[in-house]
């Protein structure tokens, strides 16, 4: 998305011939870059994509006044220079058409292909976001999801952001700073993790120049003033290296390694060093050209050559060939004491590795040399990148976008060590991580159940720092209620481990508060003489939660348990929803008719109740849902204000309240002709186990029972309760159902619900 607004102007600022010439130059540059990487590039596809984008963007201008088409052209050129394929370049040319013009996604698919349409759709979805912290967090989550589905979408997005940063001057100051900060916090580190360093470095320097223009200009001047002396040093050292490599028969390109302004600034800030201390450190890159692009032996031969010339500095050697950074970056790093006692940093890699280092995941689609066996070179499959998989797992587990963004930002900025599982699977962790951090990377439950660890086969403390190459094995417990220790928060380093441990204890506190809140509301209802089953319904509780601006019923219970909302206040709102105190009191003794049962209220009362009222054969009758009487039960009748006679079992808990108004009690008896069916509510109790619900359901199904409603609750002590309602055609059938359910293993009790 072009961060400059697309403005429709009738009079172009560009003359037609200048406009056409500029478009031709960009298209030729795109084709030149594309054909260098892909001999089979599709020129017709690129021309068609440009013609379509130019047609639909023709009326539009950027805020700077230039034609809008220059933005997708620039994005496509960046993508082509990264080595992406013809279809990705075409998608880059079209990436703003669906969002900013009348061109539709269906047209993209019809005119081009489903693959190109999917890429355009992916970029469009990333751009449809509002501003603000939460919107930003959700946008980043979308990026991670898109990245896991198709990394090409992210490559286009990075190119889009790069061109926006190159042309950011026309935006107002506040917007420039916001975009630059977001780029520095998210997009540049993301490019770094994906190995696209050629974009990462430019994004950093452009953001730095926008956010700190005075410091940036000062560094530019200092670098320019020191450049002649630096070049002189390089001209002294490079010929020596080239000659030594030539003597060993090693073909290589040896160049000075440029230092980027933001990198210099970061080292000055983080390390507290002066500019001269940092800039005096020479960087030299050796790019080897072995006959076989897959051959890495030449890198180690070149390393031995450099170490034979100058003394290596202890602790400054890194082998990223054996242990690649972020799954894509491979190189040998070493620092030696060079001429005049000054340190020199060397990076040694093959041409193939250099492409990986510069283009990262984009190198997967770049033109690849082939090894002696004719197979493709060792470019990593981007979808197999451990970091990409790890982030996909994170975003799936974390519901809160802001928490996910915090974890991602911390992860992007951290240095890493690589450790291995006992099965030799690699895992990347922040420097200083412990076995506990490793356990949570493997799986949240492994972390929660961790009780010990072995590093390289030896038992060790859980707070022991892991180093590159360690093999870590986690010892876990099978105790059902196992959980982490609060002390772990004192030494874990990874944001994931810290988040999961904190979440565990937050959830524990939340569960306790929810239980307390639920009990408080129930106690208040009993104190008011109201039946819980009637009042504490899902619709009512949801309505109260909405009224109090709470997310859900659990949040309502938590708020009451934490004394942020009074139980009395909740009960007052529940009573108001029920129609007032008098109605609530009356209806706590009998339920209203349930239309969803499939019968009208009159039909239920007269035709299907199976109950006769003494002295009146035409009165409406219903069976109370609080105790669900069936033929054979001792029953009484209660005259309601609007629903005829409600029939209760004699042992119903609500009968004591009904008897306080004896003038409304009427004699009732069971009719000889039974009703078509009777609603019964049972409560099943047991000890929780895997498959218990399925076994109880199977027992009911075997008894030809159709469940109308059911609720299951599992307590912290593993007690299991299920309250279910179902219709039975014959009251004698109920006992056989109860006996059948009692035979299910781990079921401890089955009984009818009585209010």
XYZ file of C-alpha atoms in Angstrom:
755
model
C 0.000 0.000 0.000
C 1.272 3.447 -0.884
C 1.370 5.352 2.408
C 0.976 8.556 0.427
C -2.695 9.104 -0.276
C -3.915 8.272 -3.770
C -5.208 11.627 -5.032
C -7.261 11.895 -8.216
C -6.083 14.816 -10.352
C -7.485 15.690 -13.736
C -4.373 17.617 -14.866
C -1.144 15.590 -14.613
C 2.002 17.347 -13.446
C 4.034 15.210 -15.846
C 4.051 15.783 -19.596
C 2.823 12.727 -21.476
C 6.163 12.056 -23.138
C 8.026 12.339 -19.832
C 5.484 10.016 -18.213
C 5.822 7.377 -20.914
C 9.613 7.594 -20.914
C 9.751 7.160 -17.126
C 7.475 4.112 -17.310
C 9.602 2.572 -20.087
C 12.804 3.069 -18.074
C 11.316 1.383 -15.012
C 9.914 -1.500 -17.045
C 13.285 -2.092 -18.701
C 14.987 -2.038 -15.294
C 12.418 -4.550 -14.000
C 12.915 -6.834 -16.978
C 16.709 -6.600 -16.765
C 16.693 -7.631 -13.079
C 14.122 -10.366 -13.664
C 15.893 -11.937 -16.641
C 19.218 -12.013 -14.741
C 17.675 -14.274 -12.128
C 15.262 -16.246 -14.318
C 16.144 -17.241 -17.849
C 12.546 -18.354 -18.422
C 10.967 -15.100 -17.220
C 7.592 -14.282 -18.792
C 7.846 -10.857 -20.486
C 4.265 -10.995 -21.750
C 2.946 -11.479 -18.205
C 4.932 -8.499 -16.890
C 3.779 -6.270 -19.759
C 0.148 -7.299 -19.200
C 0.384 -6.610 -15.459
C 1.885 -3.170 -16.097
C -0.761 -2.303 -18.709
C -3.538 -3.258 -16.268
C -2.018 -1.372 -13.318
C -1.290 1.701 -15.466
C -4.847 1.743 -16.826
C -6.526 1.622 -13.409
C -4.033 3.897 -11.610
C -3.885 6.454 -14.470
C -6.199 9.053 -12.841
C -4.374 8.868 -9.507
C -1.465 10.887 -8.164
C 0.588 10.523 -5.014
C 0.716 13.306 -2.424
C 4.065 14.325 -3.894
C 2.332 15.005 -7.223
C 3.932 12.208 -9.240
C 1.781 9.598 -11.040
C 0.635 6.824 -8.738
C 1.849 4.113 -11.120
C 5.434 5.002 -10.174
C 4.869 3.352 -6.771
C 3.880 -0.142 -8.012
C 6.637 0.107 -10.642
C 9.197 0.804 -7.915
C 7.871 -2.036 -5.746
C 8.019 -4.440 -8.694
C 11.610 -3.385 -9.420
C 12.674 -4.061 -5.817
C 10.977 -7.466 -5.948
C 12.678 -8.282 -9.255
C 16.082 -7.233 -7.895
C 15.540 -9.619 -4.990
C 15.279 -12.414 -7.553
C 11.576 -13.206 -7.279
C 9.723 -14.906 -10.143
C 7.592 -13.382 -12.892
C 4.325 -14.081 -11.060
C 5.542 -12.275 -7.919
C 6.696 -9.266 -9.961
C 3.286 -9.206 -11.658
C 1.563 -9.320 -8.256
C 3.782 -6.439 -7.109
C 2.659 -4.356 -10.095
C -0.978 -5.119 -9.255
C -0.711 -5.010 -5.453
C -2.672 -1.736 -5.020
C -5.236 -2.119 -7.789
C -7.835 -4.056 -5.796
C -7.603 -1.762 -2.774
C -7.356 1.621 -4.522
C -9.203 1.202 -7.846
C -12.323 -0.388 -9.315
C -10.359 -3.484 -10.373
C -11.626 -6.555 -8.470
C -9.982 -9.698 -7.186
C -12.154 -11.797 -9.487
C -10.838 -9.818 -12.442
C -7.255 -10.422 -11.316
C -7.894 -14.157 -11.237
C -9.663 -14.128 -14.610
C -7.035 -11.947 -16.332
C -3.983 -13.550 -14.733
C -4.168 -16.551 -12.374
C -5.451 -17.701 -8.986
C -1.875 -17.626 -7.677
C -1.374 -13.944 -8.537
C -4.847 -13.119 -7.216
C -4.013 -14.794 -3.892
C -0.826 -12.744 -3.549
C -2.649 -9.488 -4.354
C -5.383 -10.442 -1.884
C -2.770 -11.188 0.789
C -1.138 -7.770 0.426
C -4.542 -6.060 0.347
C -5.636 -7.731 3.593
C -2.442 -6.599 5.318
C -3.184 -3.016 4.313
C -6.770 -2.965 5.607
C -5.990 -1.848 9.155
C -6.723 1.107 11.355
C -4.173 3.065 13.303
C -3.492 2.649 17.013
C -1.647 0.137 19.157
C -4.265 -2.624 18.969
C -4.721 -2.187 15.213
C -0.958 -2.266 14.785
C -0.747 -5.446 16.852
C -3.490 -7.099 14.814
C -1.775 -6.032 11.568
C 1.438 -7.709 12.688
C -0.511 -10.845 13.571
C -1.930 -10.808 10.023
C 1.609 -10.505 8.677
C 2.672 -13.616 10.593
C -0.374 -15.571 9.407
C 0.261 -14.463 5.807
C 3.925 -15.296 6.187
C 3.125 -18.863 7.124
C 0.708 -19.260 4.205
C 2.820 -17.533 1.531
C 6.115 -15.782 2.228
C 5.965 -14.078 -1.174
C 3.259 -11.788 0.221
C 5.684 -10.603 2.907
C 8.427 -10.010 0.329
C 6.044 -7.747 -1.610
C 5.037 -6.019 1.634
C 8.686 -5.384 2.572
C 9.344 -3.945 -0.899
C 6.232 -1.791 -0.549
C 7.437 -0.439 2.799
C 10.941 0.182 1.401
C 9.678 2.383 -1.421
C 7.370 4.228 0.967
C 10.380 4.957 3.173
C 12.383 6.163 0.160
C 9.651 8.703 -0.651
C 8.561 9.617 2.868
C 9.646 13.273 2.680
C 6.322 14.473 1.222
C 4.370 13.346 4.304
C 3.719 15.554 7.311
C 6.175 15.345 10.218
C 3.995 13.328 12.634
C 3.091 10.731 10.034
C 6.713 10.396 8.915
C 7.849 9.696 12.457
C 5.075 7.187 13.115
C 5.835 5.244 9.949
C 9.590 5.374 10.541
C 9.240 4.096 14.108
C 6.978 1.252 13.007
C 9.489 0.401 10.282
C 12.386 0.380 12.732
C 10.475 -1.627 15.360
C 8.837 -4.215 13.129
C 9.672 -4.235 9.425
C 13.465 -3.918 9.607
C 13.809 -6.661 12.283
C 11.341 -8.798 10.316
C 13.476 -8.417 7.181
C 16.516 -9.330 9.302
C 14.884 -12.499 10.634
C 13.831 -13.479 7.121
C 17.413 -12.894 5.995
C 16.589 -10.093 3.532
C 19.459 -7.944 4.757
C 19.662 -5.826 1.623
C 16.222 -4.427 2.575
C 16.871 -4.482 6.315
C 19.918 -2.189 6.116
C 18.182 0.377 3.924
C 15.029 0.380 6.060
C 17.136 1.002 9.168
C 19.114 3.869 7.640
C 16.004 5.521 6.166
C 14.139 5.259 9.481
C 17.179 6.541 11.363
C 17.483 9.562 9.063
C 13.777 10.337 9.605
C 13.701 9.939 13.395
C 17.161 11.381 14.196
C 18.012 13.672 11.248
C 20.696 15.709 13.068
C 22.542 12.693 14.447
C 22.245 10.986 11.060
C 23.777 13.928 9.228
C 26.588 14.127 11.775
C 27.425 10.455 11.196
C 27.309 10.921 7.422
C 29.855 13.719 7.701
C 32.093 11.735 10.048
C 32.034 8.685 7.768
C 32.852 10.858 4.745
C 35.808 12.480 6.541
C 37.220 9.106 7.619
C 36.628 7.352 4.302
C 40.009 8.172 2.651
C 42.001 6.710 5.566
C 39.732 3.660 5.625
C 40.203 3.090 1.897
C 43.960 3.344 2.322
C 43.919 0.636 4.989
C 41.784 -1.611 2.811
C 44.099 -1.130 -0.171
C 46.969 -2.263 2.019
C 45.232 -5.401 3.343
C 43.106 -6.701 0.445
C 46.024 -7.435 -1.958
C 47.766 -9.457 0.771
C 44.628 -11.582 1.285
C 44.073 -12.059 -2.457
C 47.698 -13.179 -2.994
C 47.593 -15.640 -0.097
C 44.339 -17.174 -1.358
C 45.731 -17.409 -4.888
C 48.752 -19.326 -3.613
C 46.374 -21.966 -2.249
C 44.400 -22.113 -5.466
C 41.328 -20.413 -4.003
C 39.304 -18.171 -6.312
C 37.628 -15.370 -4.396
C 36.363 -11.795 -4.478
C 37.768 -9.762 -1.564
C 36.109 -6.420 -0.752
C 35.702 -4.009 2.095
C 32.481 -4.522 4.004
C 30.414 -1.345 4.219
C 29.214 -0.199 7.617
C 25.707 1.174 7.766
C 24.876 4.371 9.606
C 22.251 2.891 11.909
C 24.550 -0.014 12.767
C 27.286 2.438 13.764
C 24.809 4.450 15.833
C 23.500 1.348 17.613
C 27.010 0.257 18.576
C 27.768 3.754 19.877
C 24.613 3.733 22.004
C 24.620 0.114 23.201
C 28.363 -0.291 23.739
C 29.021 3.277 24.786
C 31.899 3.539 22.282
C 33.175 6.549 20.364
C 32.729 6.804 16.622
C 36.454 6.352 15.959
C 36.556 3.142 18.015
C 33.810 1.614 15.906
C 34.697 2.943 12.488
C 38.411 2.069 12.842
C 37.384 -1.602 13.008
C 37.855 -2.734 9.423
C 35.421 -5.194 7.859
C 36.482 -7.397 4.945
C 34.313 -9.885 3.071
C 35.709 -12.885 1.175
C 33.265 -14.323 -1.374
C 34.472 -17.639 -2.764
C 33.758 -19.114 -6.178
C 34.210 -22.894 -5.728
C 33.603 -25.131 -8.786
C 30.766 -26.760 -6.857
C 28.441 -24.133 -5.313
C 27.531 -26.623 -2.572
C 31.156 -27.100 -1.505
C 31.902 -25.520 1.893
C 35.475 -26.814 2.304
C 36.866 -23.779 0.488
C 35.459 -21.550 3.279
C 37.506 -23.359 5.910
C 40.587 -23.284 3.657
C 40.175 -19.507 3.310
C 39.764 -19.235 7.102
C 43.033 -21.116 7.628
C 44.707 -18.776 5.135
C 43.560 -15.667 7.017
C 44.630 -17.137 10.366
C 48.051 -17.923 8.878
C 48.462 -14.254 7.922
C 47.376 -12.681 11.207
C 46.763 -13.829 14.770
C 43.068 -14.565 15.483
C 41.471 -12.908 18.510
C 40.246 -15.452 21.092
C 36.479 -15.877 21.332
C 35.762 -13.983 18.126
C 35.188 -16.935 15.778
C 31.641 -17.891 14.751
C 30.743 -20.804 12.485
C 27.373 -19.970 10.929
C 27.844 -22.607 8.236
C 27.330 -25.469 10.661
C 24.843 -23.453 12.737
C 23.039 -21.063 10.341
C 21.458 -17.908 11.763
C 17.674 -17.800 11.332
C 17.915 -20.924 9.115
C 19.192 -18.933 6.087
C 22.392 -17.048 6.969
C 25.629 -19.015 6.489
C 29.118 -17.567 6.867
C 32.339 -17.823 8.848
C 33.129 -14.845 11.078
C 36.556 -14.221 12.559
C 38.483 -11.240 13.923
C 42.276 -11.013 13.669
C 44.938 -8.566 14.831
C 45.982 -6.988 11.552
C 48.751 -4.614 10.514
C 49.573 -1.827 12.961
C 47.815 -3.816 15.726
C 44.314 -2.936 14.500
C 41.563 -5.588 14.559
C 40.055 -6.722 11.256
C 36.705 -8.495 10.954
C 36.449 -11.109 8.199
C 33.315 -12.687 6.756
C 33.993 -15.757 4.608
C 31.286 -17.328 2.451
C 30.566 -18.796 -0.975
C 28.671 -16.876 -3.661
C 25.653 -19.044 -2.922
C 25.849 -18.197 0.795
C 26.238 -14.526 -0.098
C 22.974 -14.616 -2.026
C 21.355 -16.169 1.022
C 22.819 -13.501 3.284
C 21.650 -10.650 1.051
C 18.263 -11.927 -0.041
C 17.258 -14.423 2.688
C 13.927 -16.092 1.978
C 13.811 -14.380 -1.431
C 16.871 -16.415 -2.431
C 14.640 -19.485 -2.475
C 13.039 -18.185 -5.669
C 16.216 -16.617 -7.068
C 18.082 -18.269 -9.927
C 20.214 -20.997 -8.406
C 23.412 -22.595 -9.631
C 23.458 -26.352 -9.629
C 25.939 -28.643 -7.964
C 27.924 -31.385 -9.627
C 25.117 -33.860 -9.088
C 22.705 -31.636 -10.973
C 20.528 -31.010 -7.912
C 19.357 -27.612 -6.777
C 21.652 -25.732 -4.485
C 21.198 -25.679 -0.744
C 18.805 -22.731 -0.643
C 16.533 -23.341 2.366
C 12.815 -23.759 1.889
C 11.344 -20.631 3.534
C 8.400 -22.616 4.854
C 10.824 -24.834 6.760
C 12.349 -21.900 8.656
C 12.114 -22.723 12.349
C 11.486 -19.096 13.223
C 8.510 -18.878 10.851
C 7.051 -22.067 12.338
C 7.644 -20.785 15.862
C 5.810 -17.520 15.218
C 2.928 -19.354 13.580
C 2.599 -21.467 16.734
C 2.728 -18.350 18.919
C 0.020 -16.491 17.039
C -2.232 -19.568 17.140
C -1.854 -19.875 20.918
C -2.076 -16.211 21.911
C -5.508 -14.552 21.655
C -4.402 -11.055 22.700
C -2.802 -9.251 19.713
C -0.978 -6.755 21.964
C 0.671 -9.552 23.982
C 1.645 -11.283 20.748
C 3.179 -8.046 19.440
C 5.179 -7.549 22.651
C 6.553 -11.088 22.394
C 7.341 -10.684 18.706
C 9.127 -7.369 19.239
C 11.257 -8.836 22.015
C 12.013 -11.901 19.900
C 12.981 -9.826 16.859
C 15.526 -7.857 18.874
C 17.138 -10.766 20.693
C 20.376 -12.570 19.878
C 20.077 -16.341 19.808
C 21.749 -19.608 20.727
C 20.932 -22.886 19.025
C 20.290 -25.931 21.188
C 19.198 -29.419 20.197
C 16.595 -31.879 21.424
C 17.634 -35.472 22.198
C 16.377 -36.269 18.673
C 18.798 -33.657 17.196
C 16.022 -31.197 16.377
C 17.365 -27.595 16.475
C 15.714 -24.885 18.595
C 16.679 -21.193 18.684
C 16.502 -19.359 22.018
C 17.568 -15.925 23.292
C 21.107 -15.740 24.652
C 21.118 -16.706 28.341
C 18.078 -18.995 28.040
C 17.669 -21.898 30.457
C 16.150 -25.391 30.212
C 12.834 -23.850 31.288
C 12.898 -21.530 28.244
C 13.655 -24.529 26.046
C 10.783 -26.515 27.596
C 8.256 -23.801 26.750
C 9.545 -23.549 23.170
C 8.953 -27.288 22.757
C 5.374 -27.068 24.107
C 3.481 -25.162 26.776
C 2.532 -28.359 28.638
C 6.161 -29.529 28.616
C 7.035 -26.245 30.311
C 4.239 -26.501 32.873
C 5.200 -30.083 33.769
C 8.969 -29.539 33.809
C 10.651 -30.828 37.011
C 14.252 -31.222 35.855
C 16.646 -31.227 32.909
C 19.696 -32.901 31.442
C 22.191 -30.870 29.436
C 24.497 -33.001 27.297
C 23.401 -36.058 29.280
C 24.096 -34.621 32.749
C 21.461 -33.577 35.309
C 21.593 -29.841 35.861
C 19.784 -26.980 37.588
C 16.836 -25.453 35.762
C 18.429 -21.994 35.842
C 21.603 -23.139 34.021
C 22.256 -20.972 30.901
C 22.284 -22.873 27.622
C 25.027 -22.312 25.035
C 25.325 -23.069 21.314
C 25.301 -26.782 20.585
C 23.880 -27.976 23.924
C 21.613 -31.033 23.828
C 18.769 -30.453 26.287
C 16.362 -33.063 27.650
C 13.408 -32.072 29.834
C 12.152 -34.292 32.662
C 8.405 -33.961 33.251
C 5.856 -35.096 35.819
C 2.570 -36.862 35.113
C 0.779 -35.295 38.090
C -2.546 -33.968 36.795
C -2.414 -30.532 38.448
C 1.284 -29.873 37.773
C 2.295 -26.291 37.098
C 5.274 -23.942 36.936
C 7.044 -22.270 39.842
C 6.830 -18.520 40.375
C 10.589 -18.570 40.967
C 11.100 -19.356 37.277
C 10.133 -15.775 36.433
C 13.391 -14.700 38.094
C 15.617 -16.391 35.504
C 13.735 -17.197 32.264
C 14.882 -15.117 29.265
C 12.446 -15.881 26.449
C 9.270 -13.789 26.160
C 7.289 -16.959 25.468
C 8.310 -18.666 28.714
C 7.665 -15.531 30.761
C 4.269 -15.059 29.135
C 3.152 -18.671 29.623
C 4.240 -18.772 33.270
C 2.487 -15.474 33.987
C -0.620 -16.667 32.162
C -0.720 -19.838 34.263
C -0.807 -17.911 37.522
C -3.146 -15.270 36.109
C -5.549 -18.020 35.043
C -5.255 -19.663 38.447
C -6.135 -16.394 40.173
C -8.895 -15.778 37.645
C -10.410 -19.237 38.220
C -10.426 -18.663 41.989
C -12.061 -15.259 41.545
C -14.643 -16.696 39.116
C -15.618 -19.450 41.564
C -15.901 -16.927 44.383
C -18.024 -14.608 42.243
C -20.351 -17.396 41.159
C -20.834 -18.514 44.767
C -21.499 -14.930 45.882
C -24.224 -14.418 43.268
C -25.824 -17.771 44.116
C -25.761 -16.953 47.833
C -27.379 -13.587 47.196
C -30.122 -15.201 45.108
C -30.859 -17.774 47.822
C -30.968 -14.997 50.396
C -33.587 -13.269 48.228
C -35.614 -16.493 48.095
C -35.075 -16.962 44.340
C -34.330 -20.256 42.573
C -30.938 -20.415 40.878
C -32.069 -22.608 37.996
C -34.624 -20.037 36.874
C -32.527 -16.877 37.223
C -28.971 -17.946 36.395
C -29.555 -18.583 32.704
C -27.120 -17.950 29.879
C -29.199 -15.168 28.224
C -29.721 -13.318 31.521
C -26.108 -13.550 32.638
C -24.881 -12.479 29.198
C -27.231 -9.496 29.277
C -25.957 -8.477 32.732
C -22.339 -8.806 31.563
C -23.110 -6.571 28.562
C -24.877 -4.075 30.830
C -21.755 -3.870 33.001
C -19.464 -3.653 29.923
C -17.809 -6.986 30.643
C -16.591 -9.366 27.933
C -18.475 -12.497 28.969
C -20.078 -14.374 31.856
C -16.726 -15.558 33.206
C -15.555 -11.938 33.327
C -18.735 -11.123 35.257
C -17.970 -13.821 37.844
C -14.342 -12.624 38.071
C -15.452 -9.023 38.594
C -17.736 -10.085 41.457
C -15.057 -12.357 42.931
C -12.529 -9.479 42.848
C -15.093 -7.133 44.450
C -15.116 -4.825 41.444
C -18.860 -5.494 41.045
C -21.199 -6.263 43.926
C -23.181 -9.515 43.940
C -26.254 -7.528 45.044
C -25.926 -5.320 41.950
C -25.843 -8.392 39.689
C -28.909 -9.885 41.391
C -30.819 -6.604 41.012
C -30.084 -6.600 37.289
C -31.118 -10.252 36.980
C -34.408 -9.550 38.789
C -35.036 -6.561 36.510
C -34.542 -8.775 33.460
C -37.019 -11.280 34.908
C -39.662 -8.558 35.120
C -39.281 -7.256 38.661
C -39.088 -8.657 42.167
C -42.649 -10.043 42.320
C -42.434 -11.820 38.973
C -39.005 -13.207 39.785
C -40.246 -14.539 43.115
C -43.232 -16.212 41.495
C -41.255 -17.640 38.592
C -38.610 -19.001 40.871
C -41.277 -21.608 41.730
C -42.275 -22.502 38.186
C -40.853 -21.935 34.758
C -42.614 -20.319 31.899
C -43.535 -22.515 28.960
C -40.646 -23.230 26.607
C -41.748 -22.623 22.991
C -38.663 -24.413 21.679
C -40.139 -27.683 22.968
C -42.254 -27.677 19.835
C -45.743 -27.138 21.391
C -47.864 -24.114 22.108
C -48.501 -23.270 25.736
C -52.126 -24.378 25.516
C -51.216 -27.698 23.932
C -48.643 -28.395 26.609
C -51.112 -27.595 29.386
C -54.161 -29.474 28.195
C -53.118 -32.166 25.786
C -49.729 -33.281 26.927
C -49.434 -32.631 30.665
C -51.264 -35.824 31.702
C -52.552 -34.074 34.844
C -56.127 -33.401 36.018
C -57.024 -30.372 38.168
C -59.747 -30.997 40.773
C -62.937 -29.086 39.974
C -61.805 -27.751 36.590
C -61.098 -29.943 33.550
C -60.460 -27.043 31.194
C -57.709 -25.147 32.968
C -54.255 -24.784 31.380
C -51.727 -27.071 33.079
C -47.947 -27.310 32.805
C -45.285 -29.442 34.476
C -42.781 -27.342 36.414
C -39.288 -27.529 34.993
C -37.661 -27.062 38.381
C -38.520 -30.632 39.444
C -39.922 -32.194 36.204
C -42.595 -34.496 37.733
C -43.567 -37.733 35.975
C -46.499 -40.118 36.601
C -46.090 -41.890 39.905
C -44.641 -38.805 41.661
C -46.645 -37.249 44.490
C -47.684 -33.850 43.089
C -49.394 -30.583 44.007
C -50.751 -27.753 41.863
C -50.062 -24.033 42.142
C -52.191 -21.401 40.420
C -49.914 -18.936 38.626
C -50.870 -15.414 37.630
C -50.678 -15.951 33.871
C -49.851 -19.553 32.997
C -52.613 -21.640 34.557
C -51.658 -24.333 37.056
C -48.046 -25.295 37.562
C -47.535 -28.894 38.772
C -44.662 -29.666 41.182
C -43.415 -32.771 42.935
C -44.241 -32.814 46.681
C -40.536 -33.059 47.499
C -39.626 -30.069 45.276
C -37.548 -27.563 47.189
C -39.782 -24.750 45.988
C -42.943 -26.262 47.524
C -42.202 -24.743 50.942
C -42.369 -21.284 49.366
C -45.518 -22.155 47.423
C -47.299 -23.235 50.625
C -46.915 -19.709 52.021
C -49.903 -18.818 49.782
C -52.314 -21.734 50.533
C -55.204 -20.098 48.673
C -53.337 -20.724 45.402
C -52.722 -24.451 46.069
C -55.098 -26.793 44.186
C -55.385 -30.623 44.257
C -54.086 -32.351 41.146
C -53.875 -36.008 40.064
C -52.321 -37.938 37.239
C -54.668 -38.728 34.371
C -55.202 -42.349 33.377
C -54.301 -41.505 29.768
C -50.602 -40.659 29.876
C -49.098 -37.690 28.113
C -47.107 -38.210 24.905
C -43.806 -37.566 26.708
C -42.359 -36.179 29.912
C -39.331 -33.939 30.418
C -36.899 -35.300 33.018
C -33.723 -33.747 34.377
C -30.955 -35.968 35.755
C -27.705 -35.115 37.462
C -24.774 -37.478 36.864
C -21.699 -37.279 39.099
C -18.371 -39.024 38.762
C -14.580 -38.830 38.647
C -13.290 -37.126 35.518
C -11.434 -39.190 32.942
C -10.843 -39.151 29.203
C -13.968 -40.376 27.384
C -16.381 -40.158 30.333
C -18.774 -37.783 28.537
C -18.705 -39.994 25.438
C -19.452 -43.109 27.517
C -22.411 -41.476 29.308
C -23.778 -40.206 25.986
C -23.390 -43.695 24.511
C -25.312 -45.233 27.419
C -28.187 -42.804 26.860
C -28.109 -43.376 23.123
C -28.345 -47.141 23.624
C -31.442 -46.494 25.737
C -33.062 -44.536 22.872
C -32.884 -41.304 24.886
C -32.808 -38.004 23.034
C -31.084 -35.292 25.108
C -32.779 -31.886 24.993
C -30.068 -29.966 26.869
C -26.947 -30.736 28.878
C -24.317 -28.957 30.947
C -20.973 -30.410 32.049
C -18.726 -29.078 34.806
C -15.306 -30.370 35.863
C -13.992 -29.238 39.246
C -10.372 -28.652 40.212
C -10.526 -31.830 42.302
C -11.413 -33.757 39.094
C -15.058 -34.161 40.134
C -17.299 -34.408 37.078
C -20.928 -33.314 36.939
C -23.417 -33.439 34.093
C -26.946 -32.042 34.296
C -29.101 -33.137 31.386
C -32.742 -32.920 30.360
C -34.507 -35.358 28.045
C -37.978 -36.537 27.078
C -39.232 -39.998 28.069
C -42.424 -41.646 26.731
C -43.052 -43.721 29.864
C -42.196 -42.851 33.494
C -41.284 -46.498 34.131
C -38.625 -46.116 31.451
C -36.762 -43.606 33.679
C -35.456 -46.213 36.121
C -33.922 -48.273 33.321
C -32.154 -45.170 32.025
C -30.767 -44.396 35.485
C -29.569 -47.993 35.927
C -27.883 -47.929 32.532
C -25.982 -44.686 33.293
C -24.893 -46.014 36.725
C -23.055 -48.871 34.997
C -20.661 -46.436 33.247
C -17.170 -46.704 34.847
C -16.194 -43.745 37.092
C -19.866 -42.643 37.492
C -20.505 -42.350 41.236
C -24.098 -41.093 41.404
C -27.188 -40.547 39.224
C -30.308 -38.840 40.559
C -33.192 -36.645 39.469
C -32.778 -32.917 39.900
C -35.038 -31.397 42.512
C -35.077 -27.644 41.921
